[in-house]
Amino acid sequence: MIHTNLIDGEWLGSQDIVENINPSDTREVVGLYTRATTRQTEAAIAAAAAAFPAWSRSGVLQRHSILKKTADELLARKDELGALLAREEGKTLPEAIAETVRAAQVFDFFAGEALRLVGQVLPSVRPNIGIEITREPLGPIGVITPWNFPMAIPAWKIAPALCHGNTVVFKPAELVPGSAWALVDILHRAGLPNGVLNLVMGQGSVVGQAMLNSDALVGITFTGSTGTGNRVALASLEHHRKIQLEMGGKNPMVVLDDADLDIAVEACVSSAFFSTGQRCTAASRLIVTDGIHDRFVGALIARLDVLNVDHALKPGSHIGPVVDAQQLASNLNYIDIGKQQGARLAFGGDCLNRGTPGFYLQPTLFTEASNAMRICREEIFGPVAAVIRVRDYDEALAVANDTPFGLSSGIVTTSLKHASDFKRNAQAGMVMVNLSTAGVDFHVPFGGRKASSYGPREQGQYAAEFYTTVKTAYTSA
Ligand code: NDP
């Protein structure tokens, strides 16, 4: 079967068909997927614009029931869809199933939100005048997503967009069309009218660029690298388009002398290495105070030593492969840079051979790193972390905040004083105490500061800030 694009309710092919390759076993073709052309992308945008007036006035019960049906089908098919996700992206099967469940939870949440859309009624400061503040949908919205959460990130953008009455043109990352196609197929069969959700798979430089060039898309929600996010921002300015950008991270995890060692090691292993370190919320700077440094490094290395890096579907795999050859080459290049700039390679650093040909990389730990080194300033987006030794809490906080990014910031401590101070002063959108920097809930705001995020937060009720525009109406009685 060749998977095609959904444009105005029809599945349309093109001459340009690509193989979706399994990074755990590069001999396996997960499926064949069609790239949309520029013209098809423009047709998808036109369809979303044409469908908007009716969908924006659609009843909330219709939206509720479509989103709920989608949640139910995702949940019922979590094992199958999780396996597809693991095969195309490379995260382990348990992680991939959990991501599918998360997508179902997001649709379930926004199915409920559709029945809870509210405004405000206020008295005017002038006599005999009433004021209503309402939230209206924005219009046709572009959704551009990265490869590392092929199901959850599309879910947490498409669900609120539809819930609030917007229409959507969805461009998933080229590397992971499978989960995107499956999600759109489910939503389409759940009863969305033609044109309300359009799928355009293909390259960022073609399909993504056609979306950036469009006058009709009144909003773009984007997750990906800071470089591409900046392009989205600049291109959107001249179209007066609303934007929501979730971008890179270089997240710190502080470990203080008074930390519980087991909690510190687990929080750091999970933050830095699970999902192959390919999470925007991954901690790649482990900032450790002097008194616990040597014990912490010893315990962390012992833990890394027993992690299995192997095929994503293999029972017992803790870490799957890196997503593709290019990302692997980039990770190896950063490992070289770390060595050249004087960090000590304390664990890993090499590719691994496994039973199947894939992009396997050892979890890699540097020690004796300084926060000025490139491995501590630039996002690597792989299973690579560096330990930075500091004197005390004050230095730890300063180093944690000394970064261009500001997504998630963690601390492991038993001190209420330091935990409270860190929550107040960490320059990040999300702060974790005695927890991994990754791992978030779906009903509360998600996002960061500085080069990590731009525009309103995602998820939960805060999603309305992006997916609606506020109207203030005055009525004289
Ligand atoms: P990219 O920025 O390379 O790509 C993101 C998306 O943008 C892809 O769909 C890509 O298409 C598309 N794109 C590329 N070029 C253009 C263009 N000129 N116009 C429009 N769209 C374009 O990021 P990755 O996919 O490599 O994802 C990894 C990055 O995502 C990391 O930096 C990570 O930190 C960040 N990320 C951030 C999260 C957050 O919430 N803050 C969450 C998850 C990831 P294609 O790939 O098909 O070419």
Coordinates of C-alpha atoms in Angstrom, one line a residue, residues 12 40 74 135 148 150 183 228 270 281 299 334 345 419 430-431 449:
L12 CA -4.3 12.0 -3.3
Q40 CA -1.0 20.0 -3.5
L74 CA -5.9 5.4 19.6
R135 CA -12.9 33.4 22.3
N148 CA 11.0 12.8 17.9
P150 CA 5.6 11.5 15.9
L183 CA -3.6 9.6 13.2
T228 CA 13.8 26.4 11.6
S270 CA 15.9 9.1 32.6
T281 CA 13.3 18.2 27.6
A299 CA 26.9 5.4 40.6
Y334 CA 29.8 16.4 19.2
L345 CA 35.1 10.8 28.2
A419 CA 14.2 23.5 46.1
M430 CA 9.2 24.1 33.6
V431 CA 11.0 23.1 36.8
R449 CA 11.7 30.7 27.6

